[in-house]
PDB file of N, CA and C in Angstrom:
ATOM      1  N   MET A 125      -3.851  -5.343 -12.096  1.00 51.00           N
ATOM      2  CA  MET A 125      -2.582  -5.704 -11.465  1.00 51.00           C
ATOM      3  C   MET A 125      -1.941  -4.479 -10.813  1.00 51.00           C
ATOM      4  N   PHE A 126      -1.852  -3.380 -11.562  1.00 57.00           N
ATOM      5  CA  PHE A 126      -1.205  -2.171 -11.051  1.00 57.00           C
ATOM      6  C   PHE A 126      -1.901  -1.671  -9.790  1.00 57.00           C
ATOM      7  N   LEU A 127      -3.217  -1.525  -9.846  1.00 58.00           N
ATOM      8  CA  LEU A 127      -3.926  -0.983  -8.685  1.00 58.00           C
ATOM      9  C   LEU A 127      -3.920  -1.958  -7.519  1.00 58.00           C
ATOM     10  N   ARG A 128      -3.955  -3.244  -7.808  1.00 59.00           N
ATOM     11  CA  ARG A 128      -3.862  -4.233  -6.723  1.00 59.00           C
ATOM     12  C   ARG A 128      -2.523  -4.099  -6.012  1.00 59.00           C
ATOM     13  N   GLY A 129      -1.449  -3.954  -6.779  1.00 57.00           N
ATOM     14  CA  GLY A 129      -0.127  -3.765  -6.191  1.00 57.00           C
ATOM     15  C   GLY A 129      -0.050  -2.484  -5.387  1.00 57.00           C
ATOM     16  N   LEU A 130      -0.694  -1.440  -5.891  1.00 58.00           N
ATOM     17  CA  LEU A 130      -0.704  -0.162  -5.195  1.00 58.00           C
ATOM     18  C   LEU A 130      -1.458  -0.267  -3.874  1.00 58.00           C
ATOM     19  N   HIS A 131      -2.603  -0.945  -3.880  1.00 57.00           N
ATOM     20  CA  HIS A 131      -3.373  -1.117  -2.647  1.00 57.00           C
ATOM     21  C   HIS A 131      -2.599  -1.941  -1.618  1.00 57.00           C
ATOM     22  N   LEU A 132      -1.956  -3.020  -2.066  1.00 56.00           N
ATOM     23  CA  LEU A 132      -1.178  -3.856  -1.141  1.00 56.00           C
ATOM     24  C   LEU A 132      -0.007  -3.079  -0.564  1.00 56.00           C
ATOM     25  N   LEU A 133       0.670  -2.316  -1.389  1.00 55.00           N
ATOM     26  CA  LEU A 133       1.804  -1.539  -0.912  1.00 55.00           C
ATOM     27  C   LEU A 133       1.351  -0.455   0.053  1.00 55.00           C
ATOM     28  N   GLY A 134       0.225   0.176  -0.231  1.00 55.00           N
ATOM     29  CA  GLY A 134      -0.316   1.187   0.669  1.00 55.00           C
ATOM     30  C   GLY A 134      -0.651   0.604   2.029  1.00 55.00           C
ATOM     31  N   ALA A 135      -1.242  -0.577   2.054  1.00 57.00           N
ATOM     32  CA  ALA A 135      -1.562  -1.234   3.319  1.00 57.00           C
ATOM     33  C   ALA A 135      -0.287  -1.587   4.069  1.00 57.00           C
ATOM     34  N   GLU A 136       0.704  -2.063   3.351  1.00 57.00           N
ATOM     35  CA  GLU A 136       1.999  -2.402   3.964  1.00 57.00           C
ATOM     36  C   GLU A 136       2.649  -1.155   4.553  1.00 57.00           C
ATOM     37  N   ALA A 137       2.581  -0.062   3.827  1.00 54.00           N
ATOM     38  CA  ALA A 137       3.201   1.181   4.280  1.00 54.00           C
ATOM     39  C   ALA A 137       2.516   1.716   5.534  1.00 54.00           C
ATOM     40  N   LYS A 138       1.189   1.666   5.568  1.00 56.00           N
ATOM     41  CA  LYS A 138       0.461   2.163   6.734  1.00 56.00           C
ATOM     42  C   LYS A 138       0.719   1.302   7.971  1.00 56.00           C
ATOM     43  N   ALA A 139       0.982   0.007   7.766  1.00 55.00           N
ATOM     44  CA  ALA A 139       1.185  -0.905   8.890  1.00 55.00           C
ATOM     45  C   ALA A 139       2.561  -0.781   9.516  1.00 55.00           C
ATOM     46  N   SER A 140       3.499  -0.163   8.819  1.00 55.00           N
ATOM     47  CA  SER A 140       4.871  -0.067   9.303  1.00 55.00           C
ATOM     48  C   SER A 140       5.074   1.245  10.066  1.00 55.00           C
ATOM     49  N   PRO A 141       5.320   1.193  11.360  1.00 46.00           N
ATOM     50  CA  PRO A 141       5.407   2.414  12.154  1.00 46.00           C
ATOM     51  C   PRO A 141       6.750   3.150  12.068  1.00 46.00           C
ATOM     52  N   GLU A 142       7.776   2.530  11.565  1.00 50.00           N
ATOM     53  CA  GLU A 142       9.092   3.154  11.548  1.00 50.00           C
ATOM     54  C   GLU A 142       9.306   3.966  10.280  1.00 50.00           C
ATOM     55  N   THR A 143      10.340   4.763  10.285  1.00 47.00           N
ATOM     56  CA  THR A 143      10.718   5.510   9.093  1.00 47.00           C
ATOM     57  C   THR A 143      11.237   4.515   8.062  1.00 47.00           C
ATOM     58  N   PHE A 144      10.822   4.694   6.831  1.00 56.00           N
ATOM     59  CA  PHE A 144      11.293   3.770   5.813  1.00 56.00           C
ATOM     60  C   PHE A 144      11.342   4.430   4.445  1.00 56.00           C
ATOM     61  N   LEU A 145      12.173   3.874   3.605  1.00 61.00           N
ATOM     62  CA  LEU A 145      12.273   4.256   2.202  1.00 61.00           C
ATOM     63  C   LEU A 145      12.682   2.979   1.481  1.00 61.00           C
ATOM     64  N   LEU A 146      11.740   2.383   0.799  1.00 74.00           N
ATOM     65  CA  LEU A 146      11.997   1.122   0.125  1.00 74.00           C
ATOM     66  C   LEU A 146      12.364   1.351  -1.333  1.00 74.00           C
ATOM     67  N   GLU A 147      12.947   0.344  -1.929  1.00 83.00           N
ATOM     68  CA  GLU A 147      13.279   0.400  -3.350  1.00 83.00           C
ATOM     69  C   GLU A 147      11.988   0.360  -4.165  1.00 83.00           C
ATOM     70  N   PRO A 148      11.970   1.028  -5.316  1.00 87.00           N
ATOM     71  CA  PRO A 148      10.785   0.983  -6.176  1.00 87.00           C
ATOM     72  C   PRO A 148      10.500  -0.446  -6.635  1.00 87.00           C
ATOM     73  N   ARG A 149       9.215  -0.769  -6.728  1.00 86.00           N
ATOM     74  CA  ARG A 149       8.791  -2.082  -7.210  1.00 86.00           C
ATOM     75  C   ARG A 149       8.049  -1.899  -8.530  1.00 86.00           C
ATOM     76  N   PRO A 150       8.454  -2.604  -9.586  1.00 89.00           N
ATOM     77  CA  PRO A 150       7.705  -2.515 -10.834  1.00 89.00           C
ATOM     78  C   PRO A 150       6.357  -3.227 -10.671  1.00 89.00           C
ATOM     79  N   VAL A 151       5.287  -2.566 -11.116  1.00 87.00           N
ATOM     80  CA  VAL A 151       3.949  -3.152 -10.974  1.00 87.00           C
ATOM     81  C   VAL A 151       3.195  -3.213 -12.293  1.00 87.00           C
ATOM     82  N   ALA A 152       3.698  -2.534 -13.314  1.00 88.00           N
ATOM     83  CA  ALA A 152       3.021  -2.524 -14.611  1.00 88.00           C
ATOM     84  C   ALA A 152       3.987  -1.983 -15.650  1.00 88.00           C
ATOM     85  N   THR A 153       3.570  -2.055 -16.908  1.00 90.00           N
ATOM     86  CA  THR A 153       4.319  -1.465 -18.019  1.00 90.00           C
ATOM     87  C   THR A 153       3.369  -0.547 -18.771  1.00 90.00           C
ATOM     88  N   LEU A 154       3.872   0.619 -19.118  1.00 89.00           N
ATOM     89  CA  LEU A 154       3.067   1.597 -19.845  1.00 89.00           C
ATOM     90  C   LEU A 154       3.953   2.234 -20.907  1.00 89.00           C
ATOM     91  N   GLY A 155       3.582   2.071 -22.164  1.00 87.00           N
ATOM     92  CA  GLY A 155       4.383   2.640 -23.249  1.00 87.00           C
ATOM     93  C   GLY A 155       5.788   2.085 -23.310  1.00 87.00           C
ATOM     94  N   GLY A 156       5.974   0.865 -22.850  1.00 90.00           N
ATOM     95  CA  GLY A 156       7.295   0.240 -22.860  1.00 90.00           C
ATOM     96  C   GLY A 156       8.145   0.568 -21.644  1.00 90.00           C
ATOM     97  N   PHE A 157       7.618   1.366 -20.711  1.00 92.00           N
ATOM     98  CA  PHE A 157       8.334   1.734 -19.492  1.00 92.00           C
ATOM     99  C   PHE A 157       7.703   1.056 -18.288  1.00 92.00           C
ATOM    100  N   ASP A 158       8.537   0.683 -17.315  1.00 93.00           N
ATOM    101  CA  ASP A 158       8.009   0.140 -16.069  1.00 93.00           C
ATOM    102  C   ASP A 158       7.368   1.244 -15.246  1.00 93.00           C
ATOM    103  N   VAL A 159       6.206   0.939 -14.684  1.00 91.00           N
ATOM    104  CA  VAL A 159       5.579   1.815 -13.699  1.00 91.00           C
ATOM    105  C   VAL A 159       5.982   1.243 -12.350  1.00 91.00           C
ATOM    106  N   THR A 160       6.596   2.070 -11.516  1.00 91.00           N
ATOM    107  CA  THR A 160       7.065   1.600 -10.219  1.00 91.00           C
ATOM    108  C   THR A 160       6.323   2.307  -9.089  1.00 91.00           C
ATOM    109  N   ILE A 161       6.249   1.627  -7.967  1.00 87.00           N
ATOM    110  CA  ILE A 161       5.680   2.212  -6.758  1.00 87.00           C
ATOM    111  C   ILE A 161       6.620   1.940  -5.590  1.00 87.00           C
ATOM    112  N   ARG A 162       6.644   2.867  -4.650  1.00 86.00           N
ATOM    113  CA  ARG A 162       7.427   2.655  -3.429  1.00 86.00           C
ATOM    114  C   ARG A 162       6.834   3.521  -2.325  1.00 86.00           C
ATOM    115  N   PRO A 163       6.790   2.987  -1.125  1.00 83.00           N
ATOM    116  CA  PRO A 163       6.303   3.795  -0.005  1.00 83.00           C
ATOM    117  C   PRO A 163       7.448   4.603   0.604  1.00 83.00           C
ATOM    118  N   ILE A 164       7.129   5.771   1.070  1.00 83.00           N
ATOM    119  CA  ILE A 164       8.068   6.559   1.855  1.00 83.00           C
ATOM    120  C   ILE A 164       7.292   7.096   3.044  1.00 83.00           C
ATOM    121  N   GLY A 165       7.928   7.148   4.174  1.00 78.00           N
ATOM    122  CA  GLY A 165       7.212   7.643   5.332  1.00 78.00           C
ATOM    123  C   GLY A 165       8.112   7.935   6.503  1.00 78.00           C
ATOM    124  N   THR A 166       7.582   8.757   7.379  1.00 67.00           N
ATOM    125  CA  THR A 166       8.262   9.125   8.603  1.00 67.00           C
ATOM    126  C   THR A 166       7.215   9.211   9.707  1.00 67.00           C
ATOM    127  N   VAL A 167       7.552   8.700  10.854  1.00 68.00           N
ATOM    128  CA  VAL A 167       6.634   8.750  11.987  1.00 68.00           C
ATOM    129  C   VAL A 167       6.209  10.198  12.215  1.00 68.00           C
ATOM    130  N   GLY A 168       4.922  10.402  12.362  1.00 69.00           N
ATOM    131  CA  GLY A 168       4.386  11.727  12.612  1.00 69.00           C
ATOM    132  C   GLY A 168       4.085  12.536  11.367  1.00 69.00           C
ATOM    133  N   LEU A 169       4.661  12.143  10.241  1.00 69.00           N
ATOM    134  CA  LEU A 169       4.420  12.873   9.001  1.00 69.00           C
ATOM    135  C   LEU A 169       3.551  12.098   8.023  1.00 69.00           C
ATOM    136  N   GLY A 170       3.242  10.874   8.353  1.00 75.00           N
ATOM    137  CA  GLY A 170       2.399  10.064   7.474  1.00 75.00           C
ATOM    138  C   GLY A 170       3.202   9.302   6.446  1.00 75.00           C
ATOM    139  N   THR A 171       2.461   8.559   5.659  1.00 81.00           N
ATOM    140  CA  THR A 171       3.064   7.703   4.653  1.00 81.00           C
ATOM    141  C   THR A 171       2.514   8.071   3.285  1.00 81.00           C
ATOM    142  N   ARG A 172       3.409   8.145   2.331  1.00 84.00           N
ATOM    143  CA  ARG A 172       3.012   8.396   0.950  1.00 84.00           C
ATOM    144  C   ARG A 172       3.531   7.261   0.079  1.00 84.00           C
ATOM    145  N   VAL A 173       2.862   7.075  -1.043  1.00 86.00           N
ATOM    146  CA  VAL A 173       3.314   6.115  -2.040  1.00 86.00           C
ATOM    147  C   VAL A 173       3.731   6.920  -3.261  1.00 86.00           C
ATOM    148  N   VAL A 174       4.921   6.635  -3.754  1.00 89.00           N
ATOM    149  CA  VAL A 174       5.457   7.319  -4.919  1.00 89.00           C
ATOM    150  C   VAL A 174       5.215   6.436  -6.141  1.00 89.00           C
ATOM    151  N   ILE A 175       4.585   7.020  -7.155  1.00 91.00           N
ATOM    152  CA  ILE A 175       4.324   6.311  -8.409  1.00 91.00           C
ATOM    153  C   ILE A 175       5.185   6.985  -9.469  1.00 91.00           C
ATOM    154  N   ALA A 176       5.975   6.185 -10.187  1.00 93.00           N
ATOM    155  CA  ALA A 176       6.908   6.761 -11.154  1.00 93.00           C
ATOM    156  C   ALA A 176       6.969   5.928 -12.424  1.00 93.00           C
ATOM    157  N   ILE A 177       7.370   6.586 -13.496  1.00 93.00           N
ATOM    158  CA  ILE A 177       7.690   5.899 -14.747  1.00 93.00           C
ATOM    159  C   ILE A 177       9.210   5.739 -14.733  1.00 93.00           C
ATOM    160  N   ALA A 178       9.657   4.500 -14.602  1.00 93.00           N
ATOM    161  CA  ALA A 178      11.086   4.216 -14.417  1.00 93.00           C
ATOM    162  C   ALA A 178      11.926   4.671 -15.607  1.00 93.00           C
ATOM    163  N   ASP A 179      13.147   5.075 -15.299  1.00 91.00           N
ATOM    164  CA  ASP A 179      14.156   5.428 -16.299  1.00 91.00           C
ATOM    165  C   ASP A 179      13.725   6.580 -17.213  1.00 91.00           C
ATOM    166  N   THR A 180      12.958   7.503 -16.653  1.00 90.00           N
ATOM    167  CA  THR A 180      12.552   8.692 -17.405  1.00 90.00           C
ATOM    168  C   THR A 180      12.767   9.922 -16.519  1.00 90.00           C
ATOM    169  N   PRO A 181      12.831  11.101 -17.124  1.00 89.00           N
ATOM    170  CA  PRO A 181      12.962  12.321 -16.328  1.00 89.00           C
ATOM    171  C   PRO A 181      11.624  12.851 -15.830  1.00 89.00           C
ATOM    172  N   LEU A 182      10.573  12.047 -15.953  1.00 89.00           N
ATOM    173  CA  LEU A 182       9.234  12.505 -15.590  1.00 89.00           C
ATOM    174  C   LEU A 182       9.084  12.670 -14.082  1.00 89.00           C
ATOM    175  N   GLU A 183       8.310  13.655 -13.710  1.00 89.00           N
ATOM    176  CA  GLU A 183       8.024  13.914 -12.298  1.00 89.00           C
ATOM    177  C   GLU A 183       7.223  12.752 -11.712  1.00 89.00           C
ATOM    178  N   GLU A 184       7.522  12.421 -10.463  1.00 92.00           N
ATOM    179  CA  GLU A 184       6.817  11.339  -9.775  1.00 92.00           C
ATOM    180  C   GLU A 184       5.484  11.841  -9.230  1.00 92.00           C
ATOM    181  N   LEU A 185       4.545  10.906  -9.061  1.00 90.00           N
ATOM    182  CA  LEU A 185       3.274  11.212  -8.408  1.00 90.00           C
ATOM    183  C   LEU A 185       3.366  10.766  -6.963  1.00 90.00           C
ATOM    184  N   TYR A 186       2.837  11.569  -6.051  1.00 90.00           N
ATOM    185  CA  TYR A 186       2.819  11.218  -4.634  1.00 90.00           C
ATOM    186  C   TYR A 186       1.371  11.083  -4.190  1.00 90.00           C
ATOM    187  N   VAL A 187       1.056   9.962  -3.537  1.00 87.00           N
ATOM    188  CA  VAL A 187      -0.285   9.709  -3.049  1.00 87.00           C
ATOM    189  C   VAL A 187      -0.200   9.346  -1.574  1.00 87.00           C
ATOM    190  N   GLU A 188      -1.024   9.971  -0.756  1.00 86.00           N
ATOM    191  CA  GLU A 188      -1.081   9.596   0.655  1.00 86.00           C
ATOM    192  C   GLU A 188      -1.583   8.158   0.747  1.00 86.00           C
ATOM    193  N   ALA A 189      -0.955   7.350   1.587  1.00 79.00           N
ATOM    194  CA  ALA A 189      -1.337   5.944   1.722  1.00 79.00           C
ATOM    195  C   ALA A 189      -2.815   5.808   2.084  1.00 79.00           C
ATOM    196  N   ALA A 190      -3.317   6.709   2.900  1.00 80.00           N
ATOM    197  CA  ALA A 190      -4.712   6.652   3.321  1.00 80.00           C
ATOM    198  C   ALA A 190      -5.665   6.948   2.159  1.00 80.00           C
ATOM    199  N   ASP A 191      -5.181   7.594   1.099  1.00 84.00           N
ATOM    200  CA  ASP A 191      -6.032   7.971  -0.032  1.00 84.00           C
ATOM    201  C   ASP A 191      -6.052   6.948  -1.157  1.00 84.00           C
ATOM    202  N   ILE A 192      -5.255   5.905  -1.049  1.00 81.00           N
ATOM    203  CA  ILE A 192      -5.130   4.937  -2.137  1.00 81.00           C
ATOM    204  C   ILE A 192      -6.462   4.264  -2.448  1.00 81.00           C
ATOM    205  N   ALA A 193      -7.209   3.895  -1.432  1.00 80.00           N
ATOM    206  CA  ALA A 193      -8.475   3.191  -1.660  1.00 80.00           C
ATOM    207  C   ALA A 193      -9.456   4.039  -2.468  1.00 80.00           C
ATOM    208  N   GLY A 194      -9.371   5.355  -2.359  1.00 85.00           N
ATOM    209  CA  GLY A 194     -10.286   6.232  -3.067  1.00 85.00           C
ATOM    210  C   GLY A 194      -9.811   6.684  -4.439  1.00 85.00           C
ATOM    211  N   LEU A 195      -8.663   6.203  -4.886  1.00 84.00           N
ATOM    212  CA  LEU A 195      -8.140   6.616  -6.191  1.00 84.00           C
ATOM    213  C   LEU A 195      -9.045   6.142  -7.320  1.00 84.00           C
ATOM    214  N   ASP A 196      -9.224   6.994  -8.317  1.00 87.00           N
ATOM    215  CA  ASP A 196      -9.940   6.628  -9.526  1.00 87.00           C
ATOM    216  C   ASP A 196      -8.948   5.910 -10.443  1.00 87.00           C
ATOM    217  N   PRO A 197      -9.127   4.607 -10.660  1.00 84.00           N
ATOM    218  CA  PRO A 197      -8.153   3.863 -11.462  1.00 84.00           C
ATOM    219  C   PRO A 197      -7.971   4.435 -12.862  1.00 84.00           C
ATOM    220  N   GLY A 198      -9.065   4.773 -13.514  1.00 87.00           N
ATOM    221  CA  GLY A 198      -8.965   5.323 -14.864  1.00 87.00           C
ATOM    222  C   GLY A 198      -8.240   6.655 -14.879  1.00 87.00           C
ATOM    223  N   GLY A 199      -8.512   7.490 -13.887  1.00 89.00           N
ATOM    224  CA  GLY A 199      -7.864   8.792 -13.809  1.00 89.00           C
ATOM    225  C   GLY A 199      -6.369   8.670 -13.588  1.00 89.00           C
ATOM    226  N   LEU A 200      -5.977   7.722 -12.741  1.00 88.00           N
ATOM    227  CA  LEU A 200      -4.554   7.518 -12.467  1.00 88.00           C
ATOM    228  C   LEU A 200      -3.822   7.043 -13.720  1.00 88.00           C
ATOM    229  N   VAL A 201      -4.413   6.085 -14.408  1.00 88.00           N
ATOM    230  CA  VAL A 201      -3.781   5.565 -15.628  1.00 88.00           C
ATOM    231  C   VAL A 201      -3.705   6.672 -16.680  1.00 88.00           C
ATOM    232  N   THR A 202      -4.744   7.484 -16.790  1.00 91.00           N
ATOM    233  CA  THR A 202      -4.732   8.592 -17.748  1.00 91.00           C
ATOM    234  C   THR A 202      -3.614   9.577 -17.424  1.00 91.00           C
ATOM    235  N   ARG A 203      -3.439   9.895 -16.150  1.00 91.00           N
ATOM    236  CA  ARG A 203      -2.353  10.806 -15.754  1.00 91.00           C
ATOM    237  C   ARG A 203      -0.998  10.249 -16.151  1.00 91.00           C
ATOM    238  N   LEU A 204      -0.808   8.942 -15.923  1.00 90.00           N
ATOM    239  CA  LEU A 204       0.468   8.315 -16.276  1.00 90.00           C
ATOM    240  C   LEU A 204       0.656   8.285 -17.793  1.00 90.00           C
ATOM    241  N   GLU A 205      -0.414   7.970 -18.528  1.00 90.00           N
ATOM    242  CA  GLU A 205      -0.319   7.955 -19.991  1.00 90.00           C
ATOM    243  C   GLU A 205       0.038   9.340 -20.529  1.00 90.00           C
ATOM    244  N   ASN A 206      -0.561  10.367 -19.964  1.00 90.00           N
ATOM    245  CA  ASN A 206      -0.252  11.730 -20.407  1.00 90.00           C
ATOM    246  C   ASN A 206       1.212  12.076 -20.166  1.00 90.00           C
ATOM    247  N   ARG A 207       1.757  11.591 -19.084  1.00 89.00           N
ATOM    248  CA  ARG A 207       3.177  11.843 -18.802  1.00 89.00           C
ATOM    249  C   ARG A 207       4.067  11.137 -19.827  1.00 89.00           C
ATOM    250  N   VAL A 208       3.707   9.909 -20.170  1.00 89.00           N
ATOM    251  CA  VAL A 208       4.492   9.174 -21.162  1.00 89.00           C
ATOM    252  C   VAL A 208       4.388   9.864 -22.518  1.00 89.00           C
ATOM    253  N   ARG A 209       3.190  10.323 -22.882  1.00 88.00           N
ATOM    254  CA  ARG A 209       3.017  11.050 -24.146  1.00 88.00           C
ATOM    255  C   ARG A 209       3.867  12.320 -24.177  1.00 88.00           C
ATOM    256  N   GLY A 210       4.048  12.940 -23.021  1.00 84.00           N
ATOM    257  CA  GLY A 210       4.825  14.171 -22.939  1.00 84.00           C
ATOM    258  C   GLY A 210       6.329  13.969 -22.984  1.00 84.00           C
ATOM    259  N   LEU A 211       6.784  12.719 -23.020  1.00 83.00           N
ATOM    260  CA  LEU A 211       8.229  12.456 -23.046  1.00 83.00           C
ATOM    261  C   LEU A 211       8.898  13.095 -24.255  1.00 83.00           C
ATOM    262  N   GLU A 212       8.268  13.068 -25.404  1.00 73.00           N
ATOM    263  CA  GLU A 212       8.864  13.645 -26.601  1.00 73.00           C
ATOM    264  C   GLU A 212       9.100  15.143 -26.409  1.00 73.00           C
ATOM    265  N   GLN A 213       8.168  15.808 -25.748  1.00 68.00           N
ATOM    266  CA  GLN A 213       8.332  17.246 -25.479  1.00 68.00           C
ATOM    267  C   GLN A 213       9.440  17.466 -24.449  1.00 68.00           C
ATOM    268  N   THR A 214       9.567  16.551 -23.502  1.00 56.00           N
ATOM    269  CA  THR A 214      10.602  16.654 -22.472  1.00 56.00           C
ATOM    270  C   THR A 214      11.993  16.588 -23.100  1.00 56.00           C
ATOM    271  N   ARG A 215      12.137  15.798 -24.138  1.00 57.00           N
ATOM    272  CA  ARG A 215      13.419  15.624 -24.805  1.00 57.00           C
ATOM    273  C   ARG A 215      13.851  16.877 -25.553  1.00 57.00           C
ATOM    274  N   GLU A 216      12.909  17.691 -25.965  1.00 53.00           N
ATOM    275  CA  GLU A 216      13.230  18.872 -26.783  1.00 53.00           C
ATOM    276  C   GLU A 216      13.859  19.976 -25.979  1.00 53.00           C
TER     277      GLU A 216
END
């Protein structure tokens, strides 16, 4: 579900020629937190998709829209899981 949503959003972002910044869309839950995605882009600078763990101070992941198809699903989920595991350290 998560990667399907990411691929669809990436295709949508690449198809839109204007500058845009959309609201984050929840696409999955990890460790009780929503995983959100949103495209950001500017003409001439390309389009990126922002992947975030909602309502946390964790740093967001940025992926070029053109690179979404080549993402390793397991690697992406592992990166997100590691960030959620690090929340306890972030609080300290």
